[in-house]
Amino acid sequence: MLKKMKKQKKKLAILVLLAAVLLGIAAEWMQKQESHFKENCLIRNEPGEGDYQESLNYIEEDSGEKGQIVLNLQERTLTAAEWKEILPEAEKEAEEVFRNGQQADHVSGQVVLCERVKNGLISVEWKLEPDIWIDLQGNIEEENLLPGQVVNATAILSNGKNQAEYSFPICLYPSENQNETNLGKKIEQYLYNQNAEEKEVELPQNMDGVALRWEEETEKPLVIFLFLGIFAAVVILWSGKKEQQDAKKRWEEELVKDYPEMVSRLGLLLEAGMSLRQAWKKLTDTYESKRKEQRLPKRAGYEEMLLTRRELEDGMGESLAYERFGERCGLASYRRFASILTQNLKKGTVGIGRILAKESEDAFSQRKTMAQRLGEEAGTKLLFPMLMMMVVIMVILVVPACMTMHI
């Protein structure tokens, strides 16, 4: 098992080293591809990509002295031909964004005063005439607004070097929920005008001819707690079932571990001339004595033997007691063991030692197989932490590379 784990760690180390080399090569290649420095020249970013800083080293050829400088290089500006080509699309985009998905002859609620269009390539400033119906956030002032109110919107488009104005009219209308908004404002004003010294404030039953009925808006805690209770009950039941399954698995593993020793010792006592009942009692007495002296932990196989001994002391027949022992343990090996014991009672003890010795050898082989399986399971459980370590190492390698390439 240890050799296998060492091999896995060596493989993982080799993979990590190989990945680091490949990532380093890829990062260096990408850095060269992304570099703005080309043979004593700096390449500007395209319009809209923004300015950038470039750190360069220089060498004075006469003295050989070295230095470092950080240069700020502005993005490339649009040429006159490019500006002329992109301007109609920018004007159309500015108007569509401004109208916020509405038609020009019916705009309500809010408009969008965008600051840039064409993916940030062109900046936009807005001029409205008249400017009393739309605030700086684009909200339409609906108080005293007449349906169909015309507003001329002018977008001033610029990219620093070139500038153009684009105007278009829109018709403003009150939003459909204006009445609801006005009613809410009137109710708030009503409450504000009430006497603040009074503990209770009576809510209006009628406002501008509209009959009102009041209800408290609650979060319905009963439903929330009922849902949480159901969820907690499901989790508890699931966890209880999981614990039972884990406990049963551990119990069966302990039975498998105890079986070879138990069969071997019982066979030796029978070969020494003891009867089956005497040998059974001798084994359980020894186990019980060591348990009292705290020299031995609780072991599943011997606990089942102890229960069978008590059944025998209570008057149960030997054959039935051994059969019940095999059924309680549930494993095929214990059922086979119980069958051997019951046959021994019927046919006598001739050859029982040899049979139990053979059974003990088979049991030791099964225990060895189980130990190998548990070792493989342990190696599999270690695989996830090792993968997590690999991910951490990859991050440690990739992040500096990405920072170097300004990604």
PDB file of C-alpha atoms in Angstrom, residues 43-334:
ATOM      1  CA  ILE A  43       1.975  49.367 -30.902  1.00  0.00           C
ATOM      2  CA  ARG A  44      -1.008  51.485 -29.864  1.00  0.00           C
ATOM      3  CA  ASN A  45      -4.279  49.878 -28.803  1.00  0.00           C
ATOM      4  CA  GLU A  46      -7.115  50.082 -31.292  1.00  0.00           C
ATOM      5  CA  PRO A  47      -9.806  52.741 -30.712  1.00  0.00           C
ATOM      6  CA  GLY A  48     -11.992  51.751 -27.774  1.00  0.00           C
ATOM      7  CA  GLU A  49      -9.440  49.396 -26.211  1.00  0.00           C
ATOM      8  CA  GLY A  50      -8.088  52.140 -23.923  1.00  0.00           C
ATOM      9  CA  ASP A  51      -4.670  53.464 -23.025  1.00  0.00           C
ATOM     10  CA  TYR A  52      -2.011  51.248 -21.493  1.00  0.00           C
ATOM     11  CA  GLN A  53       1.271  51.383 -19.608  1.00  0.00           C
ATOM     12  CA  GLU A  54       4.379  49.600 -20.808  1.00  0.00           C
ATOM     13  CA  SER A  55       7.448  48.963 -18.677  1.00  0.00           C
ATOM     14  CA  LEU A  56      10.663  49.008 -20.768  1.00  0.00           C
ATOM     15  CA  ASN A  57      14.355  48.661 -20.085  1.00  0.00           C
ATOM     16  CA  TYR A  58      16.799  50.866 -21.973  1.00  0.00           C
ATOM     17  CA  ILE A  59      20.557  50.718 -22.384  1.00  0.00           C
ATOM     18  CA  GLU A  60      22.789  53.692 -23.155  1.00  0.00           C
ATOM     19  CA  GLU A  61      25.002  52.377 -25.926  1.00  0.00           C
ATOM     20  CA  ASP A  62      27.930  54.711 -25.166  1.00  0.00           C
ATOM     21  CA  SER A  63      28.162  54.134 -21.408  1.00  0.00           C
ATOM     22  CA  GLY A  64      26.369  50.802 -21.207  1.00  0.00           C
ATOM     23  CA  GLU A  65      24.257  52.025 -18.319  1.00  0.00           C
ATOM     24  CA  LYS A  66      20.829  50.438 -17.915  1.00  0.00           C
ATOM     25  CA  GLY A  67      17.571  51.983 -16.786  1.00  0.00           C
ATOM     26  CA  GLN A  68      13.866  51.299 -16.600  1.00  0.00           C
ATOM     27  CA  ILE A  69      10.948  53.508 -17.555  1.00  0.00           C
ATOM     28  CA  VAL A  70       7.152  53.177 -17.532  1.00  0.00           C
ATOM     29  CA  LEU A  71       5.521  54.770 -20.590  1.00  0.00           C
ATOM     30  CA  ASN A  72       1.851  55.732 -20.966  1.00  0.00           C
ATOM     31  CA  LEU A  73       0.651  55.252 -24.523  1.00  0.00           C
ATOM     32  CA  GLN A  74      -2.740  56.538 -25.667  1.00  0.00           C
ATOM     33  CA  GLU A  75      -4.988  54.418 -27.832  1.00  0.00           C
ATOM     34  CA  ARG A  76      -5.138  55.109 -31.549  1.00  0.00           C
ATOM     35  CA  THR A  77      -7.742  57.717 -32.528  1.00  0.00           C
ATOM     36  CA  LEU A  78     -10.134  57.292 -35.422  1.00  0.00           C
ATOM     37  CA  THR A  79      -9.149  58.692 -38.751  1.00  0.00           C
ATOM     38  CA  ALA A  80     -11.517  61.050 -40.541  1.00  0.00           C
ATOM     39  CA  ALA A  81     -12.629  58.248 -42.862  1.00  0.00           C
ATOM     40  CA  GLU A  82     -13.260  55.869 -39.931  1.00  0.00           C
ATOM     41  CA  TRP A  83     -15.208  58.567 -38.057  1.00  0.00           C
ATOM     42  CA  LYS A  84     -17.386  59.240 -41.076  1.00  0.00           C
ATOM     43  CA  GLU A  85     -18.060  55.520 -41.510  1.00  0.00           C
ATOM     44  CA  ILE A  86     -18.946  54.797 -37.873  1.00  0.00           C
ATOM     45  CA  LEU A  87     -20.957  57.957 -37.123  1.00  0.00           C
ATOM     46  CA  PRO A  88     -24.361  56.839 -38.573  1.00  0.00           C
ATOM     47  CA  GLU A  89     -24.242  53.603 -36.559  1.00  0.00           C
ATOM     48  CA  ALA A  90     -23.320  55.515 -33.384  1.00  0.00           C
ATOM     49  CA  GLU A  91     -26.235  57.967 -33.893  1.00  0.00           C
ATOM     50  CA  LYS A  92     -28.690  55.115 -34.391  1.00  0.00           C
ATOM     51  CA  GLU A  93     -27.387  53.265 -31.305  1.00  0.00           C
ATOM     52  CA  ALA A  94     -27.566  56.417 -29.144  1.00  0.00           C
ATOM     53  CA  GLU A  95     -31.224  57.015 -30.104  1.00  0.00           C
ATOM     54  CA  GLU A  96     -32.245  53.377 -29.513  1.00  0.00           C
ATOM     55  CA  VAL A  97     -30.560  53.285 -26.120  1.00  0.00           C
ATOM     56  CA  PHE A  98     -32.116  56.643 -25.178  1.00  0.00           C
ATOM     57  CA  ARG A  99     -35.654  55.455 -25.981  1.00  0.00           C
ATOM     58  CA  ASN A 100     -35.119  52.412 -23.741  1.00  0.00           C
ATOM     59  CA  GLY A 101     -36.848  50.029 -26.144  1.00  0.00           C
ATOM     60  CA  GLN A 102     -39.873  52.299 -26.688  1.00  0.00           C
ATOM     61  CA  GLN A 103     -41.234  53.965 -29.808  1.00  0.00           C
ATOM     62  CA  ALA A 104     -40.320  57.608 -30.390  1.00  0.00           C
ATOM     63  CA  ASP A 105     -44.002  58.643 -30.562  1.00  0.00           C
ATOM     64  CA  HIS A 106     -44.785  57.112 -27.127  1.00  0.00           C
ATOM     65  CA  VAL A 107     -42.109  57.249 -24.410  1.00  0.00           C
ATOM     66  CA  SER A 108     -42.996  56.876 -20.718  1.00  0.00           C
ATOM     67  CA  GLY A 109     -41.428  55.962 -17.400  1.00  0.00           C
ATOM     68  CA  GLN A 110     -37.718  56.466 -18.028  1.00  0.00           C
ATOM     69  CA  VAL A 111     -35.150  57.100 -20.748  1.00  0.00           C
ATOM     70  CA  VAL A 112     -31.475  56.098 -20.717  1.00  0.00           C
ATOM     71  CA  LEU A 113     -28.902  58.886 -20.835  1.00  0.00           C
ATOM     72  CA  CYS A 114     -26.014  56.695 -21.942  1.00  0.00           C
ATOM     73  CA  GLU A 115     -22.479  58.058 -21.729  1.00  0.00           C
ATOM     74  CA  ARG A 116     -20.778  55.905 -24.391  1.00  0.00           C
ATOM     75  CA  VAL A 117     -21.770  53.948 -27.514  1.00  0.00           C
ATOM     76  CA  LYS A 118     -20.051  51.590 -29.965  1.00  0.00           C
ATOM     77  CA  ASN A 119     -18.472  49.577 -27.130  1.00  0.00           C
ATOM     78  CA  GLY A 120     -17.052  52.695 -25.479  1.00  0.00           C
ATOM     79  CA  LEU A 121     -15.464  54.009 -28.646  1.00  0.00           C
ATOM     80  CA  ILE A 122     -17.553  57.228 -28.729  1.00  0.00           C
ATOM     81  CA  SER A 123     -18.627  59.357 -25.744  1.00  0.00           C
ATOM     82  CA  VAL A 124     -22.098  60.914 -25.592  1.00  0.00           C
ATOM     83  CA  GLU A 125     -23.431  64.051 -23.902  1.00  0.00           C
ATOM     84  CA  TRP A 126     -27.131  64.960 -23.907  1.00  0.00           C
ATOM     85  CA  LYS A 127     -29.010  68.205 -24.387  1.00  0.00           C
ATOM     86  CA  LEU A 128     -32.822  68.294 -23.954  1.00  0.00           C
ATOM     87  CA  GLU A 129     -35.266  71.019 -24.991  1.00  0.00           C
ATOM     88  CA  PRO A 130     -37.261  71.678 -22.903  1.00  0.00           C
ATOM     89  CA  ASP A 131     -35.237  70.182 -20.053  1.00  0.00           C
ATOM     90  CA  ILE A 132     -37.930  70.278 -17.349  1.00  0.00           C
ATOM     91  CA  TRP A 133     -39.561  66.931 -18.169  1.00  0.00           C
ATOM     92  CA  ILE A 134     -36.550  64.600 -17.792  1.00  0.00           C
ATOM     93  CA  ASP A 135     -34.182  64.674 -14.797  1.00  0.00           C
ATOM     94  CA  LEU A 136     -30.463  63.846 -14.779  1.00  0.00           C
ATOM     95  CA  GLN A 137     -31.164  60.161 -14.093  1.00  0.00           C
ATOM     96  CA  GLY A 138     -33.511  59.867 -17.079  1.00  0.00           C
ATOM     97  CA  ASN A 139     -36.725  59.755 -15.035  1.00  0.00           C
ATOM     98  CA  ILE A 140     -39.729  61.442 -16.656  1.00  0.00           C
ATOM     99  CA  GLU A 141     -41.380  64.065 -14.432  1.00  0.00           C
ATOM    100  CA  GLU A 142     -45.032  63.012 -14.736  1.00  0.00           C
ATOM    101  CA  GLU A 143     -46.604  65.662 -12.528  1.00  0.00           C
ATOM    102  CA  ASN A 144     -48.489  68.122 -14.778  1.00  0.00           C
ATOM    103  CA  LEU A 145     -47.229  66.209 -17.833  1.00  0.00           C
ATOM    104  CA  LEU A 146     -49.631  66.391 -20.753  1.00  0.00           C
ATOM    105  CA  PRO A 147     -49.863  63.293 -22.976  1.00  0.00           C
ATOM    106  CA  GLY A 148     -47.861  63.755 -26.182  1.00  0.00           C
ATOM    107  CA  GLN A 149     -45.457  66.352 -24.780  1.00  0.00           C
ATOM    108  CA  VAL A 150     -42.695  66.779 -27.396  1.00  0.00           C
ATOM    109  CA  VAL A 151     -39.052  66.914 -26.280  1.00  0.00           C
ATOM    110  CA  ASN A 152     -36.118  67.384 -28.657  1.00  0.00           C
ATOM    111  CA  ALA A 153     -33.120  65.257 -27.625  1.00  0.00           C
ATOM    112  CA  THR A 154     -29.656  66.106 -28.934  1.00  0.00           C
ATOM    113  CA  ALA A 155     -26.755  63.654 -28.613  1.00  0.00           C
ATOM    114  CA  ILE A 156     -23.294  65.252 -28.773  1.00  0.00           C
ATOM    115  CA  LEU A 157     -21.018  62.495 -30.059  1.00  0.00           C
ATOM    116  CA  SER A 158     -17.245  62.742 -29.657  1.00  0.00           C
ATOM    117  CA  ASN A 159     -14.106  60.653 -29.679  1.00  0.00           C
ATOM    118  CA  GLY A 160     -11.780  63.426 -28.510  1.00  0.00           C
ATOM    119  CA  LYS A 161     -10.679  64.530 -31.958  1.00  0.00           C
ATOM    120  CA  ASN A 162     -13.981  64.536 -33.872  1.00  0.00           C
ATOM    121  CA  GLN A 163     -17.401  65.748 -32.738  1.00  0.00           C
ATOM    122  CA  ALA A 164     -20.935  65.700 -34.157  1.00  0.00           C
ATOM    123  CA  GLU A 165     -24.481  66.465 -32.992  1.00  0.00           C
ATOM    124  CA  TYR A 166     -27.524  64.308 -33.688  1.00  0.00           C
ATOM    125  CA  SER A 167     -31.072  65.456 -32.785  1.00  0.00           C
ATOM    126  CA  PHE A 168     -34.374  63.587 -32.723  1.00  0.00           C
ATOM    127  CA  PRO A 169     -37.839  64.282 -31.222  1.00  0.00           C
ATOM    128  CA  ILE A 170     -39.770  62.079 -28.777  1.00  0.00           C
ATOM    129  CA  CYS A 171     -43.300  62.255 -27.379  1.00  0.00           C
ATOM    130  CA  LEU A 172     -43.694  61.827 -23.601  1.00  0.00           C
ATOM    131  CA  TYR A 173     -46.695  60.171 -21.953  1.00  0.00           C
ATOM    132  CA  PRO A 174     -47.536  59.496 -18.300  1.00  0.00           C
ATOM    133  CA  SER A 175     -46.851  55.874 -17.281  1.00  0.00           C
ATOM    134  CA  GLU A 176     -49.753  53.495 -16.812  1.00  0.00           C
ATOM    135  CA  ASN A 177     -49.236  53.275 -13.039  1.00  0.00           C
ATOM    136  CA  GLN A 178     -49.266  57.021 -12.548  1.00  0.00           C
ATOM    137  CA  ASN A 179     -52.604  56.910 -10.710  1.00  0.00           C
ATOM    138  CA  GLU A 180     -51.227  54.301  -8.328  1.00  0.00           C
ATOM    139  CA  THR A 181     -48.125  56.415  -7.696  1.00  0.00           C
ATOM    140  CA  ASN A 182     -50.173  59.560  -7.073  1.00  0.00           C
ATOM    141  CA  LEU A 183     -52.489  57.675  -4.699  1.00  0.00           C
ATOM    142  CA  GLY A 184     -49.478  56.429  -2.709  1.00  0.00           C
ATOM    143  CA  LYS A 185     -48.091  59.960  -2.432  1.00  0.00           C
ATOM    144  CA  LYS A 186     -51.452  61.262  -1.206  1.00  0.00           C
ATOM    145  CA  ILE A 187     -51.684  58.531   1.458  1.00  0.00           C
ATOM    146  CA  GLU A 188     -48.147  59.327   2.626  1.00  0.00           C
ATOM    147  CA  GLN A 189     -49.081  63.020   2.806  1.00  0.00           C
ATOM    148  CA  TYR A 190     -52.201  62.137   4.793  1.00  0.00           C
ATOM    149  CA  LEU A 191     -50.156  60.199   7.374  1.00  0.00           C
ATOM    150  CA  TYR A 192     -47.596  62.998   7.535  1.00  0.00           C
ATOM    151  CA  ASN A 193     -50.334  65.496   8.399  1.00  0.00           C
ATOM    152  CA  GLN A 194     -51.657  63.412  11.320  1.00  0.00           C
ATOM    153  CA  ASN A 195     -50.909  64.368  14.908  1.00  0.00           C
ATOM    154  CA  ALA A 196     -47.528  62.872  15.753  1.00  0.00           C
ATOM    155  CA  GLU A 197     -48.338  62.872  19.494  1.00  0.00           C
ATOM    156  CA  GLU A 198     -51.044  60.224  19.101  1.00  0.00           C
ATOM    157  CA  LYS A 199     -49.946  56.617  19.554  1.00  0.00           C
ATOM    158  CA  GLU A 200     -52.433  55.165  17.068  1.00  0.00           C
ATOM    159  CA  VAL A 201     -52.928  56.535  13.565  1.00  0.00           C
ATOM    160  CA  GLU A 202     -56.139  55.629  11.772  1.00  0.00           C
ATOM    161  CA  LEU A 203     -55.606  54.755   8.142  1.00  0.00           C
ATOM    162  CA  PRO A 204     -57.886  56.415   5.572  1.00  0.00           C
ATOM    163  CA  GLN A 205     -60.897  54.369   4.409  1.00  0.00           C
ATOM    164  CA  ASN A 206     -61.402  56.563   1.372  1.00  0.00           C
ATOM    165  CA  MET A 207     -59.035  58.659  -0.717  1.00  0.00           C
ATOM    166  CA  ASP A 208     -60.275  60.807  -3.612  1.00  0.00           C
ATOM    167  CA  GLY A 209     -63.383  58.679  -3.971  1.00  0.00           C
ATOM    168  CA  VAL A 210     -61.422  55.408  -3.899  1.00  0.00           C
ATOM    169  CA  ALA A 211     -62.525  52.982  -1.155  1.00  0.00           C
ATOM    170  CA  LEU A 212     -59.554  51.412   0.648  1.00  0.00           C
ATOM    171  CA  ARG A 213     -59.279  48.212   2.710  1.00  0.00           C
ATOM    172  CA  TRP A 214     -56.041  47.608   4.585  1.00  0.00           C
ATOM    173  CA  GLU A 215     -54.169  44.339   5.155  1.00  0.00           C
ATOM    174  CA  GLU A 216     -50.776  43.757   6.712  1.00  0.00           C
ATOM    175  CA  GLU A 217     -48.181  42.292   4.377  1.00  0.00           C
ATOM    176  CA  THR A 218     -46.481  39.437   6.180  1.00  0.00           C
ATOM    177  CA  GLU A 219     -43.835  36.919   5.233  1.00  0.00           C
ATOM    178  CA  LYS A 220     -45.978  33.954   6.460  1.00  0.00           C
ATOM    179  CA  PRO A 221     -43.514  32.518   8.980  1.00  0.00           C
ATOM    180  CA  LEU A 222     -45.634  29.365   9.378  1.00  0.00           C
ATOM    181  CA  VAL A 223     -44.865  28.326   5.799  1.00  0.00           C
ATOM    182  CA  ILE A 224     -41.174  29.163   6.232  1.00  0.00           C
ATOM    183  CA  PHE A 225     -40.828  27.200   9.480  1.00  0.00           C
ATOM    184  CA  LEU A 226     -42.867  24.316   8.075  1.00  0.00           C
ATOM    185  CA  PHE A 227     -40.519  24.095   5.106  1.00  0.00           C
ATOM    186  CA  LEU A 228     -37.467  24.307   7.396  1.00  0.00           C
ATOM    187  CA  GLY A 229     -38.966  21.633   9.663  1.00  0.00           C
ATOM    188  CA  ILE A 230     -39.574  19.270   6.742  1.00  0.00           C
ATOM    189  CA  PHE A 231     -36.061  19.895   5.445  1.00  0.00           C
ATOM    190  CA  ALA A 232     -34.534  19.280   8.898  1.00  0.00           C
ATOM    191  CA  ALA A 233     -36.590  16.089   9.342  1.00  0.00           C
ATOM    192  CA  VAL A 234     -35.433  14.760   5.957  1.00  0.00           C
ATOM    193  CA  VAL A 235     -31.806  15.580   6.819  1.00  0.00           C
ATOM    194  CA  ILE A 236     -32.096  13.880  10.222  1.00  0.00           C
ATOM    195  CA  LEU A 237     -33.697  10.767   8.737  1.00  0.00           C
ATOM    196  CA  TRP A 238     -31.106  10.614   5.980  1.00  0.00           C
ATOM    197  CA  SER A 239     -28.213  11.138   8.381  1.00  0.00           C
ATOM    198  CA  GLY A 240     -29.657   8.485  10.753  1.00  0.00           C
ATOM    199  CA  LYS A 241     -29.934   5.997   7.912  1.00  0.00           C
ATOM    200  CA  LYS A 242     -26.403   6.844   6.791  1.00  0.00           C
ATOM    201  CA  GLU A 243     -25.089   6.337  10.331  1.00  0.00           C
ATOM    202  CA  GLN A 244     -26.841   2.956  10.527  1.00  0.00           C
ATOM    203  CA  GLN A 245     -25.310   1.898   7.221  1.00  0.00           C
ATOM    204  CA  ASP A 246     -21.848   3.017   8.351  1.00  0.00           C
ATOM    205  CA  ALA A 247     -22.264   1.258  11.704  1.00  0.00           C
ATOM    206  CA  LYS A 248     -23.374  -1.955   9.978  1.00  0.00           C
ATOM    207  CA  LYS A 249     -20.410  -1.774   7.609  1.00  0.00           C
ATOM    208  CA  ARG A 250     -17.972  -1.297  10.509  1.00  0.00           C
ATOM    209  CA  TRP A 251     -19.639  -4.168  12.411  1.00  0.00           C
ATOM    210  CA  GLU A 252     -19.289  -6.514   9.413  1.00  0.00           C
ATOM    211  CA  GLU A 253     -15.640  -5.506   8.953  1.00  0.00           C
ATOM    212  CA  GLU A 254     -14.976  -6.308  12.626  1.00  0.00           C
ATOM    213  CA  LEU A 255     -16.676  -9.697  12.198  1.00  0.00           C
ATOM    214  CA  VAL A 256     -14.398 -10.473   9.245  1.00  0.00           C
ATOM    215  CA  LYS A 257     -11.323  -9.478  11.271  1.00  0.00           C
ATOM    216  CA  ASP A 258     -12.316 -11.600  14.299  1.00  0.00           C
ATOM    217  CA  TYR A 259     -13.341 -14.698  12.352  1.00  0.00           C
ATOM    218  CA  PRO A 260      -9.923 -16.296  11.575  1.00  0.00           C
ATOM    219  CA  GLU A 261      -8.618 -15.987  15.145  1.00  0.00           C
ATOM    220  CA  MET A 262     -11.907 -17.167  16.655  1.00  0.00           C
ATOM    221  CA  VAL A 263     -12.115 -20.279  14.452  1.00  0.00           C
ATOM    222  CA  SER A 264      -8.445 -21.128  14.959  1.00  0.00           C
ATOM    223  CA  ARG A 265      -8.610 -20.876  18.760  1.00  0.00           C
ATOM    224  CA  LEU A 266     -11.842 -22.857  18.925  1.00  0.00           C
ATOM    225  CA  GLY A 267     -10.286 -25.609  16.780  1.00  0.00           C
ATOM    226  CA  LEU A 268      -7.235 -25.822  19.068  1.00  0.00           C
ATOM    227  CA  LEU A 269      -9.432 -26.182  22.160  1.00  0.00           C
ATOM    228  CA  LEU A 270     -11.494 -28.897  20.515  1.00  0.00           C
ATOM    229  CA  GLU A 271      -8.314 -30.744  19.478  1.00  0.00           C
ATOM    230  CA  ALA A 272      -7.166 -30.489  23.120  1.00  0.00           C
ATOM    231  CA  GLY A 273     -10.136 -32.640  24.137  1.00  0.00           C
ATOM    232  CA  MET A 274     -12.715 -30.064  25.218  1.00  0.00           C
ATOM    233  CA  SER A 275     -16.315 -30.365  24.205  1.00  0.00           C
ATOM    234  CA  LEU A 276     -17.760 -27.704  21.925  1.00  0.00           C
ATOM    235  CA  ARG A 277     -19.715 -26.105  24.754  1.00  0.00           C
ATOM    236  CA  GLN A 278     -16.650 -26.050  27.053  1.00  0.00           C
ATOM    237  CA  ALA A 279     -14.450 -24.578  24.307  1.00  0.00           C
ATOM    238  CA  TRP A 280     -17.091 -21.927  23.577  1.00  0.00           C
ATOM    239  CA  LYS A 281     -17.286 -20.992  27.255  1.00  0.00           C
ATOM    240  CA  LYS A 282     -13.478 -20.888  27.554  1.00  0.00           C
ATOM    241  CA  LEU A 283     -13.178 -18.435  24.649  1.00  0.00           C
ATOM    242  CA  THR A 284     -15.927 -16.130  25.910  1.00  0.00           C
ATOM    243  CA  ASP A 285     -14.618 -16.221  29.512  1.00  0.00           C
ATOM    244  CA  THR A 286     -11.152 -15.187  28.334  1.00  0.00           C
ATOM    245  CA  TYR A 287     -12.613 -12.375  26.219  1.00  0.00           C
ATOM    246  CA  GLU A 288     -14.839 -11.162  29.067  1.00  0.00           C
ATOM    247  CA  SER A 289     -11.933 -11.178  31.515  1.00  0.00           C
ATOM    248  CA  LYS A 290      -9.723  -9.110  29.197  1.00  0.00           C
ATOM    249  CA  ARG A 291     -12.592  -6.674  28.576  1.00  0.00           C
ATOM    250  CA  LYS A 292     -13.027  -6.120  32.328  1.00  0.00           C
ATOM    251  CA  GLU A 293      -9.306  -5.500  32.688  1.00  0.00           C
ATOM    252  CA  GLN A 294      -9.518  -3.077  29.719  1.00  0.00           C
ATOM    253  CA  ARG A 295      -6.837  -5.056  27.902  1.00  0.00           C
ATOM    254  CA  LEU A 296      -9.014  -5.573  24.847  1.00  0.00           C
ATOM    255  CA  PRO A 297     -11.436  -3.341  22.926  1.00  0.00           C
ATOM    256  CA  LYS A 298     -14.982  -4.406  22.161  1.00  0.00           C
ATOM    257  CA  ARG A 299     -14.961  -6.919  19.279  1.00  0.00           C
ATOM    258  CA  ALA A 300     -18.039  -7.817  17.262  1.00  0.00           C
ATOM    259  CA  GLY A 301     -17.319 -11.536  16.755  1.00  0.00           C
ATOM    260  CA  TYR A 302     -16.685 -12.250  20.444  1.00  0.00           C
ATOM    261  CA  GLU A 303     -19.700 -10.147  21.486  1.00  0.00           C
ATOM    262  CA  GLU A 304     -21.907 -12.430  19.372  1.00  0.00           C
ATOM    263  CA  MET A 305     -20.249 -15.490  20.925  1.00  0.00           C
ATOM    264  CA  LEU A 306     -20.931 -14.017  24.373  1.00  0.00           C
ATOM    265  CA  LEU A 307     -24.607 -13.595  23.514  1.00  0.00           C
ATOM    266  CA  THR A 308     -24.761 -17.233  22.330  1.00  0.00           C
ATOM    267  CA  ARG A 309     -23.176 -18.419  25.605  1.00  0.00           C
ATOM    268  CA  ARG A 310     -25.865 -16.595  27.594  1.00  0.00           C
ATOM    269  CA  GLU A 311     -28.550 -18.237  25.467  1.00  0.00           C
ATOM    270  CA  LEU A 312     -27.013 -21.632  26.254  1.00  0.00           C
ATOM    271  CA  GLU A 313     -26.931 -20.802  29.970  1.00  0.00           C
ATOM    272  CA  ASP A 314     -30.627 -19.861  29.753  1.00  0.00           C
ATOM    273  CA  GLY A 315     -31.441 -23.369  28.542  1.00  0.00           C
ATOM    274  CA  MET A 316     -31.489 -23.003  24.753  1.00  0.00           C
ATOM    275  CA  GLY A 317     -30.374 -26.052  22.792  1.00  0.00           C
ATOM    276  CA  GLU A 318     -26.850 -25.978  21.395  1.00  0.00           C
ATOM    277  CA  SER A 319     -27.876 -26.619  17.791  1.00  0.00           C
ATOM    278  CA  LEU A 320     -30.438 -23.784  17.821  1.00  0.00           C
ATOM    279  CA  ALA A 321     -28.060 -21.416  19.628  1.00  0.00           C
ATOM    280  CA  TYR A 322     -25.299 -21.924  17.023  1.00  0.00           C
ATOM    281  CA  GLU A 323     -27.780 -21.508  14.163  1.00  0.00           C
ATOM    282  CA  ARG A 324     -28.988 -18.229  15.681  1.00  0.00           C
ATOM    283  CA  PHE A 325     -25.357 -17.163  16.032  1.00  0.00           C
ATOM    284  CA  GLY A 326     -24.799 -17.593  12.277  1.00  0.00           C
ATOM    285  CA  GLU A 327     -28.059 -15.795  11.417  1.00  0.00           C
ATOM    286  CA  ARG A 328     -27.252 -12.805  13.652  1.00  0.00           C
ATOM    287  CA  CYS A 329     -23.807 -12.374  12.135  1.00  0.00           C
ATOM    288  CA  GLY A 330     -25.322 -12.607   8.663  1.00  0.00           C
ATOM    289  CA  LEU A 331     -22.038 -13.219   6.810  1.00  0.00           C
ATOM    290  CA  ALA A 332     -21.585 -16.322   4.665  1.00  0.00           C
ATOM    291  CA  SER A 333     -18.479 -17.358   6.599  1.00  0.00           C
ATOM    292  CA  TYR A 334     -20.327 -17.295   9.941  1.00  0.00           C
TER     293      TYR A 334
END
